[in-house]
PDB file of C-alpha atoms in Angstrom:
ATOM      1  CA  MET A 725      87.329 160.847  99.903  1.00  0.00           C
ATOM      2  CA  LYS A 726      87.402 158.746  96.787  1.00  0.00           C
ATOM      3  CA  THR A 727      90.830 157.497  97.363  1.00  0.00           C
ATOM      4  CA  VAL A 728      89.933 156.524 100.931  1.00  0.00           C
ATOM      5  CA  LEU A 729      86.991 154.680  99.830  1.00  0.00           C
ATOM      6  CA  ASP A 730      89.045 152.662  97.342  1.00  0.00           C
ATOM      7  CA  THR A 731      91.594 151.638  99.444  1.00  0.00           C
ATOM      8  CA  THR A 732      89.141 150.329 102.361  1.00  0.00           C
ATOM      9  CA  THR A 733      86.996 148.309  99.364  1.00  0.00           C
ATOM     10  CA  LYS A 734      90.280 146.730  98.640  1.00  0.00           C
ATOM     11  CA  THR A 735      91.639 145.700 102.009  1.00  0.00           C
ATOM     12  CA  LYS A 736      90.713 142.767 103.093  1.00  0.00           C
ATOM     13  CA  PRO A 737      91.027 141.466 106.685  1.00  0.00           C
ATOM     14  CA  LEU A 738      93.429 138.618 106.972  1.00  0.00           C
ATOM     15  CA  SER A 739      90.927 136.493 108.960  1.00  0.00           C
ATOM     16  CA  LEU A 740      88.867 136.683 105.818  1.00  0.00           C
ATOM     17  CA  ILE A 741      91.899 135.843 103.237  1.00  0.00           C
ATOM     18  CA  PHE A 742      92.336 132.591 105.596  1.00  0.00           C
ATOM     19  CA  ASP A 743      89.018 131.665 105.534  1.00  0.00           C
ATOM     20  CA  ASP A 744      88.554 131.769 101.723  1.00  0.00           C
ATOM     21  CA  PHE A 745      91.586 129.903 101.593  1.00  0.00           C
ATOM     22  CA  LYS A 746      90.155 127.294 103.965  1.00  0.00           C
ATOM     23  CA  GLN A 747      87.208 127.022 101.770  1.00  0.00           C
ATOM     24  CA  ILE A 748      88.854 126.860  98.290  1.00  0.00           C
ATOM     25  CA  THR A 749      90.484 123.664  99.649  1.00  0.00           C
ATOM     26  CA  LYS A 750      88.023 122.592 101.970  1.00  0.00           C
ATOM     27  CA  ALA A 751      90.169 122.164 104.809  1.00  0.00           C
ATOM     28  CA  GLY A 752      87.564 120.380 106.955  1.00  0.00           C
ATOM     29  CA  LEU A 753      87.171 117.405 104.194  1.00  0.00           C
ATOM     30  CA  ALA A 754      90.991 117.473 104.019  1.00  0.00           C
ATOM     31  CA  PHE A 755      91.340 116.624 107.573  1.00  0.00           C
ATOM     32  CA  SER A 756      89.093 113.754 107.428  1.00  0.00           C
ATOM     33  CA  VAL A 757      90.973 112.323 104.406  1.00  0.00           C
ATOM     34  CA  VAL A 758      94.285 113.064 106.238  1.00  0.00           C
ATOM     35  CA  PHE A 759      92.851 111.017 109.080  1.00  0.00           C
ATOM     36  CA  SER A 760      92.029 107.930 106.929  1.00  0.00           C
ATOM     37  CA  SER A 761      95.558 108.198 105.436  1.00  0.00           C
ATOM     38  CA  ILE A 762      97.305 108.447 108.983  1.00  0.00           C
ATOM     39  CA  ALA A 763      95.049 105.265 110.095  1.00  0.00           C
ATOM     40  CA  GLY A 764      96.003 103.462 107.001  1.00  0.00           C
ATOM     41  CA  TYR A 765      99.557 104.211 107.898  1.00  0.00           C
ATOM     42  CA  LEU A 766      99.277 102.774 111.151  1.00  0.00           C
ATOM     43  CA  LEU A 767      98.104  99.650 110.336  1.00  0.00           C
ATOM     44  CA  GLY A 768     100.728  99.401 107.480  1.00  0.00           C
ATOM     45  CA  ALA A 769     104.001 100.458 109.386  1.00  0.00           C
ATOM     46  CA  ASP A 770     106.157  98.182 111.089  1.00  0.00           C
ATOM     47  CA  ASN A 771     108.611 100.917 112.333  1.00  0.00           C
ATOM     48  CA  PHE A 772     106.990 104.193 112.860  1.00  0.00           C
ATOM     49  CA  SER A 773     108.754 107.122 111.070  1.00  0.00           C
ATOM     50  CA  LEU A 774     107.582 110.777 111.959  1.00  0.00           C
ATOM     51  CA  LYS A 775     109.203 111.879 109.276  1.00  0.00           C
ATOM     52  CA  ILE A 776     107.289 109.737 106.695  1.00  0.00           C
ATOM     53  CA  LEU A 777     103.774 110.481 108.377  1.00  0.00           C
ATOM     54  CA  LEU A 778     104.539 114.355 108.487  1.00  0.00           C
ATOM     55  CA  LEU A 779     104.852 114.269 104.793  1.00  0.00           C
ATOM     56  CA  LEU A 780     101.737 112.147 104.243  1.00  0.00           C
ATOM     57  CA  VAL A 781      99.588 114.625 106.423  1.00  0.00           C
ATOM     58  CA  PHE A 782     101.373 117.334 104.000  1.00  0.00           C
ATOM     59  CA  GLY A 783     101.202 115.587 100.908  1.00  0.00           C
ATOM     60  CA  GLY A 784      97.647 114.565 101.355  1.00  0.00           C
ATOM     61  CA  TYR A 785      96.449 118.125 102.372  1.00  0.00           C
ATOM     62  CA  PHE A 786      98.210 119.357  99.394  1.00  0.00           C
ATOM     63  CA  MET A 787      96.276 116.872  97.176  1.00  0.00           C
ATOM     64  CA  VAL A 788      92.916 117.442  98.711  1.00  0.00           C
ATOM     65  CA  GLY A 789      93.290 120.910  98.436  1.00  0.00           C
ATOM     66  CA  ALA A 790      94.605 120.907  94.847  1.00  0.00           C
ATOM     67  CA  SER A 791      91.480 118.652  93.748  1.00  0.00           C
ATOM     68  CA  ASN A 792      88.743 120.882  95.576  1.00  0.00           C
ATOM     69  CA  ALA A 793      90.395 124.196  94.035  1.00  0.00           C
ATOM     70  CA  PHE A 794      90.078 122.629  90.361  1.00  0.00           C
ATOM     71  CA  ASN A 795      86.686 121.459  91.333  1.00  0.00           C
ATOM     72  CA  GLN A 796      85.519 125.170  92.519  1.00  0.00           C
ATOM     73  CA  LEU A 797      87.010 126.276  89.434  1.00  0.00           C
ATOM     74  CA  ILE A 798      85.346 124.239  87.103  1.00  0.00           C
ATOM     75  CA  GLU A 799      81.957 124.749  88.825  1.00  0.00           C
ATOM     76  CA  LYS A 800      82.083 128.240  89.482  1.00  0.00           C
ATOM     77  CA  ASP A 801      79.117 129.296  87.321  1.00  0.00           C
ATOM     78  CA  LEU A 802      77.016 125.913  88.968  1.00  0.00           C
ATOM     79  CA  ASP A 803      77.819 126.929  92.231  1.00  0.00           C
ATOM     80  CA  ALA A 804      76.454 130.438  91.964  1.00  0.00           C
ATOM     81  CA  LEU A 805      73.180 128.718  91.101  1.00  0.00           C
ATOM     82  CA  MET A 806      73.043 126.755  94.546  1.00  0.00           C
ATOM     83  CA  LYS A 807      72.172 128.005  98.005  1.00  0.00           C
ATOM     84  CA  ARG A 808      75.046 125.815  99.472  1.00  0.00           C
ATOM     85  CA  THR A 809      77.857 127.025  97.086  1.00  0.00           C
ATOM     86  CA  GLN A 810      76.792 130.738  96.174  1.00  0.00           C
ATOM     87  CA  ASN A 811      78.868 132.013  98.857  1.00  0.00           C
ATOM     88  CA  ARG A 812      81.969 130.076  98.174  1.00  0.00           C
ATOM     89  CA  PRO A 813      85.110 132.406  97.369  1.00  0.00           C
ATOM     90  CA  ILE A 814      84.935 132.345  93.373  1.00  0.00           C
ATOM     91  CA  PRO A 815      81.027 132.917  92.606  1.00  0.00           C
ATOM     92  CA  SER A 816      81.027 135.360  95.530  1.00  0.00           C
ATOM     93  CA  GLY A 817      83.760 137.340  93.851  1.00  0.00           C
ATOM     94  CA  ARG A 818      85.955 137.103  97.046  1.00  0.00           C
ATOM     95  CA  MET A 819      88.810 135.334  95.149  1.00  0.00           C
ATOM     96  CA  SER A 820      89.851 135.739  91.569  1.00  0.00           C
ATOM     97  CA  VAL A 821      89.719 132.420  89.254  1.00  0.00           C
ATOM     98  CA  ASN A 822      93.660 133.459  88.870  1.00  0.00           C
ATOM     99  CA  THR A 823      94.168 133.299  92.313  1.00  0.00           C
ATOM    100  CA  ALA A 824      92.134 129.943  92.920  1.00  0.00           C
ATOM    101  CA  PHE A 825      94.155 128.414  89.554  1.00  0.00           C
ATOM    102  CA  SER A 826      97.533 129.144  91.467  1.00  0.00           C
ATOM    103  CA  ILE A 827      96.402 127.258  94.451  1.00  0.00           C
ATOM    104  CA  ALA A 828      95.460 124.445  92.638  1.00  0.00           C
ATOM    105  CA  VAL A 829      98.684 124.179  90.713  1.00  0.00           C
ATOM    106  CA  VAL A 830     100.999 124.927  93.274  1.00  0.00           C
ATOM    107  CA  PHE A 831      99.139 122.185  95.684  1.00  0.00           C
ATOM    108  CA  THR A 832      99.580 119.976  93.114  1.00  0.00           C
ATOM    109  CA  ILE A 833     103.028 120.315  92.467  1.00  0.00           C
ATOM    110  CA  LEU A 834     103.794 120.168  96.283  1.00  0.00           C
ATOM    111  CA  GLY A 835     101.671 117.048  96.856  1.00  0.00           C
ATOM    112  CA  VAL A 836     103.333 115.253  94.269  1.00  0.00           C
ATOM    113  CA  ILE A 837     106.901 115.996  95.108  1.00  0.00           C
ATOM    114  CA  THR A 838     105.766 115.546  98.950  1.00  0.00           C
ATOM    115  CA  LEU A 839     104.441 112.279  98.213  1.00  0.00           C
ATOM    116  CA  TYR A 840     107.045 111.411  96.225  1.00  0.00           C
ATOM    117  CA  ILE A 841     109.798 111.713  99.064  1.00  0.00           C
ATOM    118  CA  VAL A 842     107.807 109.092 100.462  1.00  0.00           C
ATOM    119  CA  ASN A 843     108.008 106.940  97.816  1.00  0.00           C
ATOM    120  CA  PRO A 844     106.877 107.074  93.992  1.00  0.00           C
ATOM    121  CA  LYS A 845     103.866 104.657  94.363  1.00  0.00           C
ATOM    122  CA  THR A 846     102.422 107.222  97.258  1.00  0.00           C
ATOM    123  CA  ALA A 847     102.773 109.876  94.761  1.00  0.00           C
ATOM    124  CA  MET A 848     101.384 108.014  91.763  1.00  0.00           C
ATOM    125  CA  PHE A 849      98.186 107.017  93.588  1.00  0.00           C
ATOM    126  CA  GLY A 850      97.962 110.859  94.869  1.00  0.00           C
ATOM    127  CA  ALA A 851      98.375 112.095  91.336  1.00  0.00           C
ATOM    128  CA  ILE A 852      95.661 109.570  90.127  1.00  0.00           C
ATOM    129  CA  SER A 853      93.349 110.512  92.686  1.00  0.00           C
ATOM    130  CA  ILE A 854      93.379 114.278  91.680  1.00  0.00           C
ATOM    131  CA  PHE A 855      93.151 113.556  87.885  1.00  0.00           C
ATOM    132  CA  LEU A 856      90.113 111.011  88.565  1.00  0.00           C
ATOM    133  CA  TYR A 857      88.168 113.592  90.620  1.00  0.00           C
ATOM    134  CA  THR A 858      88.978 116.940  88.897  1.00  0.00           C
ATOM    135  CA  CYS A 859      89.159 115.269  84.985  1.00  0.00           C
ATOM    136  CA  VAL A 860      86.443 112.605  85.048  1.00  0.00           C
ATOM    137  CA  TYR A 861      84.255 112.991  88.310  1.00  0.00           C
ATOM    138  CA  THR A 862      83.706 116.503  88.385  1.00  0.00           C
ATOM    139  CA  PRO A 863      82.534 116.932  84.626  1.00  0.00           C
ATOM    140  CA  LEU A 864      80.341 113.709  84.932  1.00  0.00           C
ATOM    141  CA  LYS A 865      78.224 115.373  87.797  1.00  0.00           C
ATOM    142  CA  THR A 866      76.044 117.088  85.264  1.00  0.00           C
ATOM    143  CA  LYS A 867      75.959 114.165  82.656  1.00  0.00           C
ATOM    144  CA  THR A 868      75.243 110.972  84.643  1.00  0.00           C
ATOM    145  CA  PRO A 869      74.475 109.634  88.265  1.00  0.00           C
ATOM    146  CA  LEU A 870      77.605 107.097  87.438  1.00  0.00           C
ATOM    147  CA  ALA A 871      79.590 110.297  88.559  1.00  0.00           C
ATOM    148  CA  VAL A 872      79.152 108.951  92.204  1.00  0.00           C
ATOM    149  CA  PHE A 873      80.724 105.654  91.112  1.00  0.00           C
ATOM    150  CA  VAL A 874      83.691 107.200  89.441  1.00  0.00           C
ATOM    151  CA  GLY A 875      84.094 109.664  92.526  1.00  0.00           C
ATOM    152  CA  ALA A 876      84.272 106.574  95.038  1.00  0.00           C
ATOM    153  CA  PHE A 877      87.729 105.803  93.340  1.00  0.00           C
ATOM    154  CA  PRO A 878      89.636 108.909  94.428  1.00  0.00           C
ATOM    155  CA  GLY A 879      87.463 109.096  97.469  1.00  0.00           C
ATOM    156  CA  ALA A 880      88.630 105.468  98.426  1.00  0.00           C
ATOM    157  CA  ILE A 881      92.174 106.169  97.951  1.00  0.00           C
ATOM    158  CA  PRO A 882      93.415 107.812 101.299  1.00  0.00           C
ATOM    159  CA  PHE A 883      92.728 104.669 103.515  1.00  0.00           C
ATOM    160  CA  MET A 884      94.950 102.790 101.328  1.00  0.00           C
ATOM    161  CA  LEU A 885      97.558 105.173 100.584  1.00  0.00           C
ATOM    162  CA  GLY A 886      98.570 105.060 104.205  1.00  0.00           C
ATOM    163  CA  TRP A 887      99.345 101.782 103.738  1.00  0.00           C
ATOM    164  CA  VAL A 888     101.152 102.456 100.539  1.00  0.00           C
ATOM    165  CA  ALA A 889     103.342 104.939 102.253  1.00  0.00           C
ATOM    166  CA  ALA A 890     104.210 102.849 105.133  1.00  0.00           C
ATOM    167  CA  THR A 891     105.205  99.743 102.861  1.00  0.00           C
ATOM    168  CA  ASN A 892     105.852 101.165  99.540  1.00  0.00           C
ATOM    169  CA  ASP A 893     103.834  98.302  98.296  1.00  0.00           C
ATOM    170  CA  PHE A 894     100.497  97.601  96.873  1.00  0.00           C
ATOM    171  CA  GLY A 895      98.638  94.303  97.580  1.00  0.00           C
ATOM    172  CA  ILE A 896      95.574  92.631  99.231  1.00  0.00           C
ATOM    173  CA  GLU A 897      96.033  94.894 102.464  1.00  0.00           C
ATOM    174  CA  PRO A 898      95.805  98.499 101.008  1.00  0.00           C
ATOM    175  CA  GLY A 899      93.108  96.671  98.263  1.00  0.00           C
ATOM    176  CA  THR A 900      91.051  95.722 101.115  1.00  0.00           C
ATOM    177  CA  LEU A 901      91.234  99.111 102.868  1.00  0.00           C
ATOM    178  CA  PHE A 902      90.287 100.741  99.335  1.00  0.00           C
ATOM    179  CA  MET A 903      87.331  98.481  99.150  1.00  0.00           C
ATOM    180  CA  ILE A 904      86.004  99.340 102.705  1.00  0.00           C
ATOM    181  CA  GLN A 905      86.099 103.119 101.757  1.00  0.00           C
ATOM    182  CA  PHE A 906      84.966 102.553  98.218  1.00  0.00           C
ATOM    183  CA  PHE A 907      81.426 100.880  99.286  1.00  0.00           C
ATOM    184  CA  TRP A 908      81.418 103.444 102.090  1.00  0.00           C
ATOM    185  CA  GLN A 909      81.040 106.371  99.507  1.00  0.00           C
ATOM    186  CA  PHE A 910      77.773 105.588  98.175  1.00  0.00           C
ATOM    187  CA  PRO A 911      75.368 105.327 101.175  1.00  0.00           C
ATOM    188  CA  HIS A 912      77.290 108.471 102.331  1.00  0.00           C
ATOM    189  CA  PHE A 913      77.033 110.509  99.295  1.00  0.00           C
ATOM    190  CA  TRP A 914      73.759 109.387  98.254  1.00  0.00           C
ATOM    191  CA  ALA A 915      72.236 110.470 101.704  1.00  0.00           C
ATOM    192  CA  ILE A 916      74.274 113.749 101.074  1.00  0.00           C
ATOM    193  CA  GLY A 917      72.601 113.781  97.481  1.00  0.00           C
ATOM    194  CA  TRP A 918      69.094 113.023  98.811  1.00  0.00           C
ATOM    195  CA  MET A 919      69.406 116.071 101.370  1.00  0.00           C
ATOM    196  CA  LEU A 920      70.252 118.459  98.818  1.00  0.00           C
ATOM    197  CA  ASP A 921      68.808 117.031  95.611  1.00  0.00           C
ATOM    198  CA  GLU A 922      66.646 120.261  95.170  1.00  0.00           C
ATOM    199  CA  ASP A 923      69.807 122.487  95.353  1.00  0.00           C
ATOM    200  CA  TYR A 924      71.459 119.732  93.100  1.00  0.00           C
ATOM    201  CA  ASN A 925      68.929 120.101  90.493  1.00  0.00           C
ATOM    202  CA  ARG A 926      69.509 123.835  90.425  1.00  0.00           C
ATOM    203  CA  ALA A 927      72.743 123.399  88.996  1.00  0.00           C
ATOM    204  CA  GLY A 928      71.877 120.294  86.934  1.00  0.00           C
ATOM    205  CA  PHE A 929      74.345 117.721  89.081  1.00  0.00           C
ATOM    206  CA  LYS A 930      72.828 113.999  88.704  1.00  0.00           C
ATOM    207  CA  MET A 931      73.690 112.725  92.267  1.00  0.00           C
ATOM    208  CA  LEU A 932      71.050 109.899  92.871  1.00  0.00           C
ATOM    209  CA  PRO A 933      71.342 106.728  90.977  1.00  0.00           C
ATOM    210  CA  THR A 934      67.808 106.631  89.957  1.00  0.00           C
ATOM    211  CA  GLY A 935      67.541 110.716  89.785  1.00  0.00           C
ATOM    212  CA  LYS A 936      64.677 110.369  92.135  1.00  0.00           C
ATOM    213  CA  LYS A 937      64.487 110.527  96.043  1.00  0.00           C
ATOM    214  CA  ASP A 938      62.429 107.121  95.782  1.00  0.00           C
ATOM    215  CA  LYS A 939      62.840 103.512  96.948  1.00  0.00           C
ATOM    216  CA  ALA A 940      64.726 102.264  94.104  1.00  0.00           C
ATOM    217  CA  THR A 941      67.708 104.766  95.462  1.00  0.00           C
ATOM    218  CA  ALA A 942      67.009 103.884  99.129  1.00  0.00           C
ATOM    219  CA  LEU A 943      67.251 100.144  98.422  1.00  0.00           C
ATOM    220  CA  GLN A 944      70.744 100.777  96.576  1.00  0.00           C
ATOM    221  CA  ILE A 945      71.877 102.525  99.534  1.00  0.00           C
ATOM    222  CA  ILE A 946      70.884  99.360 101.644  1.00  0.00           C
ATOM    223  CA  MET A 947      72.932  96.970  99.437  1.00  0.00           C
ATOM    224  CA  TYR A 948      76.239  99.102  99.254  1.00  0.00           C
ATOM    225  CA  THR A 949      75.872  99.470 102.941  1.00  0.00           C
ATOM    226  CA  ILE A 950      75.592  95.529 103.486  1.00  0.00           C
ATOM    227  CA  TRP A 951      78.817  95.277 101.060  1.00  0.00           C
ATOM    228  CA  MET A 952      80.502  98.017 103.112  1.00  0.00           C
ATOM    229  CA  ILE A 953      79.963  95.792 106.328  1.00  0.00           C
ATOM    230  CA  LEU A 954      81.001  92.767 104.671  1.00  0.00           C
ATOM    231  CA  ALA A 955      84.119  94.572 103.268  1.00  0.00           C
ATOM    232  CA  SER A 956      84.964  95.878 106.765  1.00  0.00           C
ATOM    233  CA  VAL A 957      84.825  92.728 108.585  1.00  0.00           C
ATOM    234  CA  PHE A 958      86.441  90.408 106.191  1.00  0.00           C
ATOM    235  CA  PRO A 959      90.042  90.825 107.395  1.00  0.00           C
ATOM    236  CA  VAL A 960      88.978  88.637 110.247  1.00  0.00           C
ATOM    237  CA  THR A 961      88.910  85.736 108.089  1.00  0.00           C
ATOM    238  CA  GLY A 962      92.541  85.641 107.671  1.00  0.00           C
ATOM    239  CA  LEU A 963      92.814  85.986 104.317  1.00  0.00           C
ATOM    240  CA  THR A 964      93.808  89.522 103.681  1.00  0.00           C
ATOM    241  CA  GLY A 965      97.576  88.796 104.439  1.00  0.00           C
ATOM    242  CA  LYS A 966      99.239  90.924 107.124  1.00  0.00           C
ATOM    243  CA  LEU A 967      95.865  93.020 107.726  1.00  0.00           C
ATOM    244  CA  ASP A 968      94.262  91.268 110.573  1.00  0.00           C
ATOM    245  CA  LEU A 969      91.163  91.699 112.586  1.00  0.00           C
ATOM    246  CA  SER A 970      90.553  90.175 115.757  1.00  0.00           C
ATOM    247  CA  ILE A 971      87.028  88.435 116.140  1.00  0.00           C
ATOM    248  CA  PHE A 972      86.642  90.999 118.873  1.00  0.00           C
ATOM    249  CA  ALA A 973      87.289  94.016 117.063  1.00  0.00           C
ATOM    250  CA  ALA A 974      85.077  92.272 113.823  1.00  0.00           C
ATOM    251  CA  VAL A 975      82.118  92.185 116.060  1.00  0.00           C
ATOM    252  CA  ILE A 976      82.426  95.843 117.114  1.00  0.00           C
ATOM    253  CA  ILE A 977      82.402  96.997 113.536  1.00  0.00           C
ATOM    254  CA  PHE A 978      79.997  94.756 112.602  1.00  0.00           C
ATOM    255  CA  VAL A 979      77.676  96.012 115.049  1.00  0.00           C
ATOM    256  CA  MET A 980      78.398  99.174 114.031  1.00  0.00           C
ATOM    257  CA  GLY A 981      77.771  98.720 110.674  1.00  0.00           C
ATOM    258  CA  ILE A 982      74.388  97.321 111.521  1.00  0.00           C
ATOM    259  CA  GLY A 983      73.613 100.679 113.206  1.00  0.00           C
ATOM    260  CA  MET A 984      74.376 102.079 109.751  1.00  0.00           C
ATOM    261  CA  LEU A 985      72.214  99.908 108.236  1.00  0.00           C
ATOM    262  CA  TYR A 986      69.124 100.652 110.221  1.00  0.00           C
ATOM    263  CA  PHE A 987      69.122 104.192 109.104  1.00  0.00           C
ATOM    264  CA  ALA A 988      69.393 102.794 105.753  1.00  0.00           C
ATOM    265  CA  PHE A 989      66.418 100.778 106.053  1.00  0.00           C
ATOM    266  CA  LYS A 990      64.773 103.394 107.897  1.00  0.00           C
ATOM    267  CA  LEU A 991      65.318 106.170 104.874  1.00  0.00           C
ATOM    268  CA  TYR A 992      63.801 103.378 102.782  1.00  0.00           C
ATOM    269  CA  HIS A 993      60.598 103.501 104.869  1.00  0.00           C
ATOM    270  CA  LYS A 994      60.270 107.462 105.426  1.00  0.00           C
ATOM    271  CA  ARG A 995      62.215 108.730 102.476  1.00  0.00           C
ATOM    272  CA  ASP A 996      63.019 112.136 103.995  1.00  0.00           C
ATOM    273  CA  ASN A 997      65.437 114.582 104.557  1.00  0.00           C
ATOM    274  CA  LYS A 998      65.480 114.153 108.199  1.00  0.00           C
ATOM    275  CA  THR A 999      66.265 110.532 108.020  1.00  0.00           C
ATOM    276  CA  ALA A1000      68.824 111.073 105.044  1.00  0.00           C
ATOM    277  CA  ARG A1001      70.841 113.491 107.408  1.00  0.00           C
ATOM    278  CA  ALA A1002      70.738 110.747 110.299  1.00  0.00           C
ATOM    279  CA  LEU A1003      71.984 108.390 107.622  1.00  0.00           C
ATOM    280  CA  MET A1004      74.745 110.755 106.468  1.00  0.00           C
ATOM    281  CA  LEU A1005      75.875 111.394 110.110  1.00  0.00           C
ATOM    282  CA  ALA A1006      75.947 107.652 111.026  1.00  0.00           C
ATOM    283  CA  SER A1007      78.153 107.182 107.949  1.00  0.00           C
ATOM    284  CA  VAL A1008      80.909 109.940 109.127  1.00  0.00           C
ATOM    285  CA  SER A1009      80.683 108.365 112.703  1.00  0.00           C
ATOM    286  CA  TYR A1010      80.990 104.764 111.324  1.00  0.00           C
ATOM    287  CA  ILE A1011      84.111 105.792 108.527  1.00  0.00           C
ATOM    288  CA  SER A1012      85.999 107.210 111.447  1.00  0.00           C
ATOM    289  CA  LEU A1013      85.458 104.899 114.527  1.00  0.00           C
ATOM    290  CA  MET A1014      85.850 101.810 112.226  1.00  0.00           C
ATOM    291  CA  GLN A1015      89.405 103.221 111.704  1.00  0.00           C
ATOM    292  CA  ILE A1016      90.004 103.824 115.054  1.00  0.00           C
ATOM    293  CA  VAL A1017      89.163  99.952 115.660  1.00  0.00           C
ATOM    294  CA  TYR A1018      91.249  98.611 113.143  1.00  0.00           C
ATOM    295  CA  VAL A1019      94.215 100.527 114.873  1.00  0.00           C
ATOM    296  CA  LEU A1020      93.692 100.138 118.258  1.00  0.00           C
ATOM    297  CA  ASP A1021      92.977  96.126 117.456  1.00  0.00           C
ATOM    298  CA  LYS A1022      96.467  96.230 115.647  1.00  0.00           C
ATOM    299  CA  PHE A1023      98.387  97.548 118.645  1.00  0.00           C
ATOM    300  CA  ILE A1024      96.341  95.899 121.548  1.00  0.00           C
ATOM    301  CA  SER A1025      96.192  92.449 119.726  1.00  0.00           C
TER     302      SER A1025
END
């Protein structure tokens, strides 16, 4: 009877193994990152290459998966303290540290190699993203609210990475794409930090700029949202090289940005979790729709 129980206990359904794999690599987040990279590639490419696009997709997923696996390894004890993360594969005991580490290392190697086949610059930026996210952003989260500023750098790389993959060049065009997503990071993550402030406090994470859900934090969210809007429509001036934006597209993006800014002002006045969630959802919609408008504008114009 004991042998039967041991075998049953150790047997893990394939669906659960796959689910844990998705959680340790954060497949949902990886999809949004890959989407940004694809948008950047389509903006930069003069001649479409399915091979390069597929390499970018797989390389991007490997890079994001590696970063998230390393992150969950480093924060495994802190994740156990928070309600939203205590059921992750490592703190719940469903995945060993060695297994997670192996996934992180293999994904890092595969990611660098895959992106290097695209071109060396793309691999370099991908490697920088993993380093900043794992070795700088993650340790800083319990030290200072400036962690969000540091984390905004690897978070802003995917959009520009697609352009670099398409052109093997870094100039004002990918720099502009980087700045758009860089400024977007702040209202997005501070909205999340606002909603999960109590949970983050259990683990000692310092995610809000003032450390409080107050007007000063909300004001900074407003300011960065304004900078995001300005960066998003700046290519309409014609000062961003080959990265063009028609007046019509700029108006659409500006209106979408004002919609996000509305929720930022609303948070300033209400300062509640419900409004923070609305801002977070608005930010997710904005970044995706803005990238779609950019791509459509290129091909329609």
